[in-house]
CSV table of C-alpha atoms and ligand atoms in Angstrom, one decimal:
chain,number,residue,atom,x,y,z
L,1,MET,CA,43.6,10.4,113.9
L,2,ARG,CA,46.5,10.7,111.5
L,3,ILE,CA,45.8,13.6,109.6
L,4,THR,CA,47.6,14.6,106.4
L,5,VAL,CA,47.7,17.8,105.3
L,6,VAL,CA,48.7,18.7,102.0
L,7,ILE,CA,50.2,21.6,100.5
L,8,GLY,CA,51.7,22.7,97.1
L,9,THR,CA,51.5,26.5,95.9
L,10,ARG,CA,52.1,29.5,98.0
L,11,PRO,CA,48.3,30.0,98.9
L,12,GLU,CA,48.0,26.7,100.4
L,13,ILE,CA,51.2,27.3,102.5
L,14,ILE,CA,49.8,30.7,103.9
L,15,LYS,CA,46.4,29.3,104.4
L,16,MET,CA,47.4,26.1,105.9
L,17,SER,CA,49.5,27.9,108.0
L,18,PRO,CA,46.7,28.0,111.1
L,19,ILE,CA,46.1,24.5,110.8
L,20,ILE,CA,50.0,23.4,110.5
L,21,ARG,CA,50.5,25.7,113.8
L,22,TYR,CA,47.7,24.3,115.8
L,23,CYS,CA,48.1,20.7,114.7
L,24,GLU,CA,52.2,21.6,116.4
L,25,GLU,CA,50.7,23.0,119.3
L,26,GLN,CA,48.4,20.9,120.3
L,27,GLY,CA,51.0,17.6,119.5
L,28,LEU,CA,48.5,15.8,117.0
L,29,ASP,CA,49.5,13.0,114.8
L,30,TYR,CA,49.9,14.5,111.4
L,31,SER,CA,52.0,14.8,108.2
L,32,LEU,CA,53.0,17.5,106.0
L,33,VAL,CA,53.3,16.5,102.3
L,34,HIS,CA,54.0,19.2,100.1
L,35,THR,CA,53.6,18.4,96.2
L,36,GLY,CA,56.5,20.8,94.8
L,37,GLN,CA,54.2,22.3,92.3
L,38,HIS,CA,55.6,26.0,93.5
L,39,TYR,CA,59.3,25.6,94.1
L,40,SER,CA,60.9,29.3,93.5
L,41,TYR,CA,62.5,30.1,96.6
L,42,GLU,CA,60.2,33.3,96.9
L,43,MET,CA,56.9,31.2,95.9
L,44,ASP,CA,57.7,28.5,98.4
L,45,ALA,CA,60.6,28.1,100.6
L,46,MET,CA,60.4,32.0,101.7
L,47,PHE,CA,57.2,31.1,103.2
L,48,PHE,CA,58.6,28.4,105.3
L,49,ASP,CA,61.0,30.6,106.8
L,50,GLU,CA,58.5,33.7,107.5
L,51,LEU,CA,56.2,31.7,108.8
L,52,GLU,CA,58.2,29.0,110.7
L,53,LEU,CA,56.8,26.3,109.6
L,54,PRO,CA,58.3,22.8,110.1
L,55,GLN,CA,59.8,21.4,106.9
L,56,PRO,CA,57.4,18.9,105.1
L,57,GLU,CA,57.9,15.6,106.0
L,58,TYR,CA,57.1,14.1,102.6
L,59,LYS,CA,58.5,16.1,99.2
L,60,LEU,CA,57.0,15.2,96.1
L,61,ASN,CA,58.6,17.6,93.6
L,62,VAL,CA,56.3,17.7,90.9
L,63,GLY,CA,57.4,20.8,89.6
L,64,SER,CA,55.5,22.6,86.1
L,65,GLY,CA,54.0,21.1,83.5
L,66,THR,CA,50.4,20.8,81.7
L,67,HIS,CA,47.4,20.4,84.0
L,68,ALA,CA,47.4,16.7,83.3
L,69,GLU,CA,51.2,15.9,83.8
L,70,GLN,CA,50.7,18.2,87.4
L,71,THR,CA,47.7,16.5,88.4
L,72,GLY,CA,48.8,13.3,87.3
L,73,LYS,CA,52.1,13.3,89.2
L,74,ILE,CA,50.7,14.5,92.2
L,75,MET,CA,47.9,11.5,92.1
L,76,VAL,CA,51.2,9.0,91.7
L,77,GLY,CA,53.5,10.7,94.5
L,78,LEU,CA,50.7,10.8,97.1
L,79,GLU,CA,48.9,7.6,96.6
L,80,ARG,CA,52.9,6.0,96.9
L,81,ILE,CA,52.8,7.4,100.7
L,82,LEU,CA,49.3,7.2,101.4
L,83,LEU,CA,50.2,3.3,101.1
L,84,ARG,CA,53.1,2.9,103.3
L,85,ASP,CA,51.9,5.8,105.7
L,86,ARG,CA,48.6,5.1,107.2
L,87,SER,CA,46.5,8.2,106.9
L,88,ASP,CA,42.6,8.6,108.4
L,89,VAL,CA,42.6,12.0,106.8
L,90,VAL,CA,43.8,13.8,103.7
L,91,LEU,CA,43.2,17.6,104.4
L,92,VAL,CA,43.6,19.7,101.4
L,93,GLN,CA,43.0,23.7,101.0
L,94,GLY,CA,41.8,25.2,97.9
L,95,ASP,CA,41.4,25.1,94.5
L,96,THR,CA,44.5,24.0,92.5
L,97,ASN,CA,45.8,20.8,91.1
L,98,THR,CA,47.6,20.0,94.2
L,99,VAL,CA,44.1,20.0,95.6
L,100,LEU,CA,42.5,18.0,93.2
L,101,GLY,CA,45.5,15.0,92.5
L,102,SER,CA,45.4,14.7,96.1
L,103,ALA,CA,41.8,14.6,96.6
L,104,LEU,CA,41.6,12.3,94.4
L,105,SER,CA,44.5,9.7,95.1
L,106,ALA,CA,42.8,9.7,98.3
L,107,ALA,CA,39.4,8.9,97.7
L,108,LYS,CA,40.2,5.8,95.4
L,109,LEU,CA,42.2,4.7,98.4
L,110,ASN,CA,39.3,5.2,100.8
L,111,VAL,CA,41.2,7.7,102.9
L,112,GLU,CA,38.6,10.4,103.5
L,113,VAL,CA,39.4,13.6,102.4
L,114,GLY,CA,38.7,17.4,104.2
L,115,HIS,CA,38.3,20.3,102.1
L,116,VAL,CA,39.2,23.3,103.2
L,117,GLU,CA,37.7,26.5,101.5
L,118,ALA,CA,34.8,24.3,100.0
L,119,GLY,CA,32.0,25.6,98.2
L,120,LEU,CA,33.1,28.7,96.4
L,121,ARG,CA,32.0,28.7,93.0
L,122,SER,CA,32.8,31.1,90.1
L,123,TRP,CA,30.3,29.6,87.8
L,124,ASP,CA,32.9,29.3,85.1
L,125,ARG,CA,34.1,26.2,84.2
L,126,THR,CA,36.7,27.1,81.8
L,127,MET,CA,38.7,28.1,85.1
L,128,PRO,CA,40.8,25.4,86.1
L,129,GLU,CA,40.5,26.0,89.6
L,130,GLU,CA,36.8,25.7,89.2
L,131,VAL,CA,36.8,22.3,88.3
L,132,ASN,CA,39.2,21.6,90.8
L,133,ARG,CA,37.1,23.0,93.6
L,134,LEU,CA,33.9,21.1,92.0
L,135,LEU,CA,35.2,17.6,92.0
L,136,THR,CA,36.8,18.3,94.9
L,137,ASP,CA,33.8,19.2,96.8
L,138,HIS,CA,31.8,15.8,95.6
L,139,ILE,CA,34.5,13.3,96.7
L,140,ALA,CA,35.2,14.9,100.2
L,141,ARG,CA,34.1,13.4,103.5
L,142,TYR,CA,34.5,16.7,105.2
L,143,LEU,CA,33.6,20.3,103.6
L,144,PHE,CA,35.0,23.4,105.8
L,145,ALA,CA,32.9,26.0,104.1
L,146,PRO,CA,33.7,29.5,104.9
L,147,THR,CA,30.9,31.2,104.5
L,148,GLU,CA,26.9,30.3,104.4
L,149,THR,CA,27.1,31.0,101.1
L,150,ALA,CA,29.5,28.6,100.3
L,151,GLU,CA,27.3,26.4,102.2
L,152,THR,CA,24.1,26.8,100.0
L,153,ASN,CA,26.2,26.3,97.1
L,154,LEU,CA,27.2,22.7,98.3
L,155,LEU,CA,23.4,22.1,99.5
L,156,ARG,CA,22.1,23.1,96.0
L,157,GLU,CA,24.4,20.4,94.6
L,158,GLY,CA,23.2,17.7,96.4
L,159,ILE,CA,25.7,17.3,98.9
L,160,ASP,CA,24.7,16.2,102.3
L,161,GLY,CA,24.4,18.9,104.9
L,162,LYS,CA,26.0,16.7,107.5
L,163,LYS,CA,29.5,16.2,105.5
L,164,ILE,CA,29.3,20.4,105.6
L,165,TRP,CA,30.9,22.9,108.3
L,166,VAL,CA,30.7,26.4,108.4
L,167,THR,CA,34.3,27.4,109.9
L,168,GLY,CA,35.1,30.9,108.6
L,169,ASN,CA,38.1,30.9,106.0
L,170,THR,CA,41.8,30.6,107.4
L,171,VAL,CA,42.9,33.2,105.6
L,172,VAL,CA,41.7,35.4,108.5
L,173,ASP,CA,43.7,33.3,111.1
L,174,ALA,CA,46.8,34.3,109.3
L,175,VAL,CA,46.2,38.2,108.7
L,176,PHE,CA,45.6,38.0,112.2
L,177,GLN,CA,48.3,35.8,113.3
L,178,ASN,CA,51.1,37.7,110.9
L,179,ILE,CA,49.8,41.4,110.7
L,180,LYS,CA,51.4,42.5,114.0
L,181,ILE,CA,54.6,40.5,113.2
L,182,ALA,CA,55.0,42.1,110.0
L,183,GLN,CA,55.0,45.4,111.8
L,184,GLN,CA,57.5,44.5,114.2
L,185,ARG,CA,59.9,42.5,111.4
L,186,SER,CA,59.5,44.1,107.8
L,187,ASP,CA,60.3,47.9,107.0
L,188,ILE,CA,59.1,47.3,103.4
L,189,HIS,CA,57.8,50.9,102.7
L,190,HIS,CA,61.3,52.5,104.2
L,191,ASP,CA,63.1,49.7,102.0
L,192,LEU,CA,61.0,50.4,98.7
L,193,GLY,CA,60.9,54.3,99.1
L,194,LEU,CA,57.3,54.4,99.4
L,195,GLU,CA,55.0,56.3,101.3
L,196,PRO,CA,51.9,54.6,103.2
L,197,GLY,CA,48.8,55.4,101.4
L,198,GLN,CA,50.3,57.1,98.1
L,199,TYR,CA,50.7,53.9,96.2
L,200,PHE,CA,48.2,51.2,94.1
L,201,LEU,CA,49.1,47.7,94.8
L,202,LEU,CA,48.7,45.1,91.6
L,203,THR,CA,49.0,41.6,91.0
L,204,ALA,CA,48.1,39.5,88.2
L,205,HIS,CA,48.6,35.7,87.7
L,206,ARG,CA,45.1,33.8,86.3
L,207,GLN,CA,45.7,32.1,83.3
L,208,GLU,CA,43.2,33.7,81.3
L,209,ASN,CA,44.3,37.1,82.0
L,210,VAL,CA,48.5,36.6,81.7
L,211,ASP,CA,48.4,33.9,78.9
L,212,ASP,CA,46.7,35.8,76.6
L,213,ARG,CA,48.3,38.6,75.1
L,214,GLU,CA,45.7,40.8,74.0
L,215,ARG,CA,44.4,41.1,77.6
L,216,LEU,CA,47.5,41.1,79.3
L,217,GLU,CA,48.5,43.6,76.9
L,218,ARG,CA,45.3,45.8,77.8
L,219,LEU,CA,45.8,45.3,81.5
L,220,ILE,CA,49.4,47.1,81.4
L,221,GLY,CA,47.6,49.3,79.2
L,222,ALA,CA,45.6,50.5,82.0
L,223,MET,CA,47.9,50.7,84.3
L,224,ARG,CA,49.6,53.2,82.2
L,225,ASP,CA,46.0,55.2,82.3
L,226,LEU,CA,46.0,54.7,86.0
L,227,TYR,CA,49.2,56.3,86.6
L,228,THR,CA,48.0,59.3,84.6
L,229,ALA,CA,45.0,59.8,86.3
L,230,TYR,CA,46.7,59.7,89.9
L,231,ASN,CA,50.0,60.0,89.9
L,232,LEU,CA,50.6,57.3,92.1
L,233,PRO,CA,53.0,54.3,91.7
L,234,ILE,CA,51.4,51.2,91.0
L,235,VAL,CA,53.6,48.5,93.0
L,236,PHE,CA,53.8,45.1,91.1
L,237,PRO,CA,55.1,42.1,92.7
L,238,ALA,CA,54.9,39.8,89.9
L,239,HIS,CA,54.3,36.0,89.9
L,240,PRO,CA,56.7,33.9,87.8
L,241,ARG,CA,53.9,33.0,85.3
L,242,THR,CA,53.2,36.5,84.8
L,243,LEU,CA,57.1,37.6,84.2
L,244,LYS,CA,57.5,34.8,82.1
L,245,ARG,CA,54.9,36.0,79.9
L,246,LEU,CA,55.6,39.9,80.0
L,247,ASP,CA,59.0,39.1,78.8
L,248,GLU,CA,57.6,36.4,76.1
L,249,PHE,CA,55.4,38.7,74.9
L,250,GLY,CA,57.9,41.5,74.7
L,251,LEU,CA,55.2,44.1,76.5
L,252,SER,CA,57.2,47.3,77.6
L,253,VAL,CA,56.7,48.7,81.0
L,254,PRO,CA,54.8,52.0,81.4
L,255,GLU,CA,55.9,54.9,83.5
L,256,GLY,CA,54.5,54.2,86.9
L,257,LEU,CA,54.5,50.7,86.9
L,258,ARG,CA,57.4,49.6,89.3
L,259,ILE,CA,57.7,45.5,88.9
L,260,LEU,CA,59.0,43.6,92.0
L,261,ASP,CA,60.0,40.0,92.6
L,262,PRO,CA,57.3,38.2,94.8
L,263,GLN,CA,57.3,39.4,98.1
L,264,GLY,CA,57.3,37.6,101.4
L,265,TYR,CA,53.9,37.0,103.1
L,266,LEU,CA,54.6,39.8,106.0
L,267,GLU,CA,56.0,42.3,103.0
L,268,PHE,CA,52.9,41.6,101.3
L,269,LEU,CA,50.7,41.9,104.4
L,270,LEU,CA,52.3,45.4,104.9
L,271,LEU,CA,51.9,46.6,101.1
L,272,GLU,CA,48.4,45.5,101.0
L,273,GLN,CA,47.4,47.2,104.5
L,274,SER,CA,48.7,50.5,103.3
L,275,ALA,CA,47.9,51.0,99.6
L,276,ARG,CA,45.5,53.3,98.3
L,277,ALA,CA,43.7,50.5,96.7
L,278,ILE,CA,44.3,47.0,95.5
L,279,LEU,CA,44.0,45.8,91.7
L,280,THR,CA,44.2,41.9,91.4
L,281,ASP,CA,43.0,38.8,90.0
L,282,SER,CA,43.9,36.6,93.0
L,283,GLY,CA,41.4,34.9,94.9
L,284,GLY,CA,43.4,35.1,98.7
L,285,ILE,CA,44.5,39.0,98.0
L,286,GLN,CA,40.5,39.8,97.4
L,287,GLU,CA,40.0,38.2,100.7
L,288,GLU,CA,43.1,40.1,102.5
L,289,ALA,CA,41.9,43.4,101.2
L,290,CYS,CA,38.3,42.9,102.4
L,291,ILE,CA,39.7,41.6,105.8
L,292,LEU,CA,42.3,44.9,106.0
L,293,HIS,CA,39.9,47.4,105.0
L,294,VAL,CA,41.8,48.2,101.9
L,295,PRO,CA,39.4,49.2,98.5
L,296,CYS,CA,39.6,46.2,96.0
L,297,ILE,CA,39.4,45.7,92.6
L,298,THR,CA,39.2,42.6,91.2
L,299,LEU,CA,40.1,42.1,87.3
L,300,ARG,CA,38.1,39.6,86.3
L,301,GLU,CA,34.3,39.2,85.1
L,302,ASN,CA,33.6,36.9,87.9
L,303,THR,CA,34.4,36.2,91.5
L,304,GLU,CA,34.1,33.0,93.8
L,305,ARG,CA,34.1,35.5,96.4
L,306,PRO,CA,30.9,37.2,96.0
L,307,GLU,CA,30.6,37.7,99.9
L,308,THR,CA,33.3,40.6,99.0
L,309,LEU,CA,31.2,42.4,96.5
L,310,ASP,CA,28.1,41.9,98.8
L,311,VAL,CA,29.7,43.7,101.6
L,312,GLY,CA,30.8,46.4,99.4
L,313,ALA,CA,35.0,45.9,99.8
L,314,ASN,CA,35.4,44.9,96.2
L,315,VAL,CA,34.0,45.5,92.3
L,316,LEU,CA,34.5,43.1,89.4
L,317,ALA,CA,36.7,45.3,86.5
L,318,GLY,CA,37.5,43.0,83.9
L,319,THR,CA,40.6,43.9,82.0
L,320,GLU,CA,39.1,47.1,80.0
L,321,PRO,CA,41.2,50.6,80.9
L,322,HIS,CA,38.2,52.6,80.9
L,323,ARG,CA,36.4,50.0,83.6
L,324,ILE,CA,39.4,49.6,85.6
L,325,LEU,CA,39.6,53.3,85.9
L,326,ASN,CA,36.1,53.7,86.7
L,327,ALA,CA,36.1,51.4,89.5
L,328,VAL,CA,38.6,52.7,90.8
L,329,SER,CA,37.2,55.9,91.5
L,330,ALA,CA,33.9,54.3,92.6
L,331,MET,CA,36.0,52.6,95.1
L,332,LEU,CA,38.0,55.1,96.4
L,333,SER,CA,34.8,57.1,97.1
L,334,ARG,CA,33.3,54.5,99.5
L,335,GLU,CA,33.8,54.9,102.9
L,336,ALA,CA,36.2,51.2,103.8
L,337,SER,CA,33.6,50.4,107.0
L,338,TRP,CA,32.6,46.9,105.6
L,339,ALA,CA,32.2,43.8,108.2
L,340,ASN,CA,34.5,41.3,107.1
L,341,PRO,CA,32.8,38.0,106.2
L,342,PHE,CA,35.0,35.6,106.5
L,343,GLY,CA,35.2,34.6,109.9
L,344,ASP,CA,36.9,35.4,113.5
L,345,GLY,CA,40.5,34.1,112.8
L,346,GLN,CA,39.4,30.7,114.7
L,347,SER,CA,38.8,28.8,111.7
L,348,GLY,CA,42.2,26.7,111.6
L,349,ARG,CA,41.8,25.6,115.5
L,350,LYS,CA,37.6,24.6,114.3
L,351,THR,CA,38.9,22.6,111.4
L,352,VAL,CA,40.8,20.8,113.2
L,353,GLU,CA,39.1,20.0,116.3
L,354,ILE,CA,36.0,19.0,114.0
L,355,LEU,CA,38.1,16.4,112.3
L,356,LEU,CA,39.1,15.1,116.1
L,357,ASP,CA,35.7,15.5,117.5
L,358,SER,CA,34.1,13.5,114.2
L,359,ARG,CA,35.7,10.1,115.9
S,1,LIG,C1,48.5,27.9,90.5
S,1,LIG,C2,47.0,27.5,90.8
S,1,LIG,C3,46.3,28.6,90.4
S,1,LIG,C4,46.7,29.6,92.4
S,1,LIG,C5,48.2,29.7,92.0
S,1,LIG,C6,48.7,30.8,93.3
S,1,LIG,C7,46.5,25.6,89.5
S,1,LIG,C8,45.8,25.0,88.0
S,1,LIG,N1,46.7,27.0,89.5
S,1,LIG,O1,48.7,28.7,89.2
S,1,LIG,O2,45.2,28.2,91.5
S,1,LIG,O3,46.2,30.9,92.1
S,1,LIG,O4,48.8,28.8,91.8
S,1,LIG,O5,49.8,31.4,92.8
S,1,LIG,O6,46.7,24.8,90.2
S,1,LIG,N2,56.7,28.9,88.4
S,1,LIG,C9,57.8,29.1,88.6
S,1,LIG,N3,58.2,28.8,89.8
S,1,LIG,C10,57.0,28.0,90.9
S,1,LIG,C11,55.8,28.0,90.4
S,1,LIG,C12,55.6,28.3,89.1
S,1,LIG,O7,58.7,29.6,88.1
S,1,LIG,O8,57.7,28.0,91.8
S,1,LIG,C13,56.2,29.3,86.8
S,1,LIG,C14,56.4,28.6,86.1
S,1,LIG,O9,57.1,28.7,84.5
S,1,LIG,C15,55.0,27.8,85.5
S,1,LIG,C16,54.2,28.5,86.0
S,1,LIG,O10,54.6,29.4,87.0
S,1,LIG,O11,54.6,27.1,84.3
S,1,LIG,C17,52.6,28.4,86.4
S,1,LIG,O12,52.8,27.6,87.7
S,1,LIG,P1,51.5,26.7,87.9
S,1,LIG,O13,51.9,26.0,89.3
S,1,LIG,O14,51.2,25.7,86.7
S,1,LIG,O15,50.0,27.7,88.3
S,1,LIG,P2,49.8,28.8,88.6
S,1,LIG,O16,50.0,30.0,87.7
S,1,LIG,O17,51.1,28.9,89.4
S,2,LIG,N1,51.2,36.8,98.4
S,2,LIG,C1,52.7,37.4,98.9
S,2,LIG,N2,53.3,38.0,98.2
S,2,LIG,C2,53.3,38.2,96.8
S,2,LIG,C3,51.8,38.3,96.6
S,2,LIG,C4,51.1,37.3,97.1
S,2,LIG,O1,52.7,37.0,99.9
S,2,LIG,O2,54.3,38.6,96.2
S,2,LIG,C5,50.2,36.4,99.3
S,2,LIG,C6,48.9,37.2,99.3
S,2,LIG,O3,49.1,38.0,100.5
S,2,LIG,C7,47.7,35.9,99.6
S,2,LIG,C8,48.2,34.7,98.7
S,2,LIG,O4,49.9,35.1,98.6
S,2,LIG,O5,48.0,35.3,100.7
S,2,LIG,C9,47.9,34.7,97.6
S,2,LIG,O6,48.1,34.2,96.3
S,2,LIG,P1,48.0,33.9,94.6
S,2,LIG,O7,47.3,35.5,94.7
S,2,LIG,O8,49.2,33.2,94.2
S,2,LIG,O9,46.8,32.9,94.8
S,2,LIG,P2,45.7,32.6,94.8
S,2,LIG,O10,44.9,33.0,96.1
S,2,LIG,O11,44.7,33.7,93.6
S,2,LIG,O12,44.9,31.1,94.9
C-alpha cells in the first residue's frame, strides 16, 4: 500500500510527526506532501528541524489567500501529484483548508481518504474549521476518531461504523515523544528570564477572535486585568495572523503582556508544562494542556474538544474580561489530577497499522 501523507500547517506537522516517524522506522512505501499553507520559518521549517522530520517529497507552495483561493490551489496541486504518482490512500489530519482541499482532490480521483482526528464537532458552522472537518469526514474511507465522543458524532451523522476506528489522538504521541527531548535540549525559561510556575501562557489566532477588532481589543484588555489581579507576566507567543492584526488595529500592549515570536515545539512544550495556567483559543493547545495537567481557559464560546471540559481540565470563557478572570480563578482552585482522555501515545502506530491491515 502506498500512503500519501499531506501536511500544510503548524499543528499538522506536529500531529502527523508520529505517523511520519512510524512510516520511516518501518520503511513503508509513503510520500510526504506539504501544501505550503504555512511557510514562515517559525510556522514550518523550524518544526522539521526540531522534530528531525524528512523533507517533503512534494511542495505545493500555495501560501496565504482567501479560503477559496487556498482550498482551490491545494486541490489543483494535489491532483497533479496524484495523477502522476500512484497512491492508495491520502492521509490528512485535522480541520484546515489543507485537509479539505486534499480530501476533495483525492475523493474525486477515487483515491481513498484517511482522516486523522475525525469526528470533532464544535456545532458552529460559522467556523471555517467546522466546515472542513464535516465535509472531510463524509468523504473519507478511514475515520480515525480520537475518542468515543468523536465516534458517536460520526455515527449520529449516519457514517458507517465499519469505517471508524477509535485510535486516540496523535497529539499524545507527539507530547510523549518530545517532552523529554525538550527538557534535555531547551532552556527556554532561563532564556526568557521566566520562573517556572510564575507566569501565564497565552495564545490566540482564531479568525473569529483576532480578525474582529472589538474582540481582540477586549481580549487584550482582559490580559491587563489578569496582570493587575495576579501580578504574573503573561507570555504570548503570537501567531503571524495575530501579529498582523495587532499592528493593523494599532492596539497597544499593556504592562505584563510579553509578546514573542511563535516558539519551537520543544520550547512551547516546556512553556506549557510550567505555566500557572494556559489561556488559548487553539485546538491542539487545549489537548496538550489536558495531557500535561496544566489548567486551561479557552477563549471561545464552544469547543470541539468537550472531553477536556468533562474531565475538568478546561473551561470555556469567551473574551469578556470578567468571565476570563472568574474562569482563571475557578481553574486555579481545581486539583490538576484529571485523566487524559486522548489515548496512550500509540495513536500514530495504530493508525498506520489499521491502514496496512485493511489490504
Ligand atoms: C490555519 C487554519 C486553522 C489552524 C491554524 C494553525 C484554516 C482555515 N485555518 O489558520 O484552523 O488552527 O492554521 O495555526 O485552514 N501567515 C504568515 N506565515 C505563515 C502562515 C500564515 O505570515 O506561515 C499569516 C498570513 O498573513 C496569513 C495569515 O497568517 O494570511 C493566516 O494564515 P492561514 O493559513 O490562512 O490561516 P491560519 O490563521 O494560520
Ligand atoms: N505551538 C508551537 N509554538 C507556538 C504555539 C503553538 O509549537 O508558539 C504548537 C502547540 O504546541 C500545538 C500546536 O502548535 O501542538 C497548535 O497549533 P495552533 O494553535 O496554531 O493550531 P490549532 O491546534 O488551533 O489548529
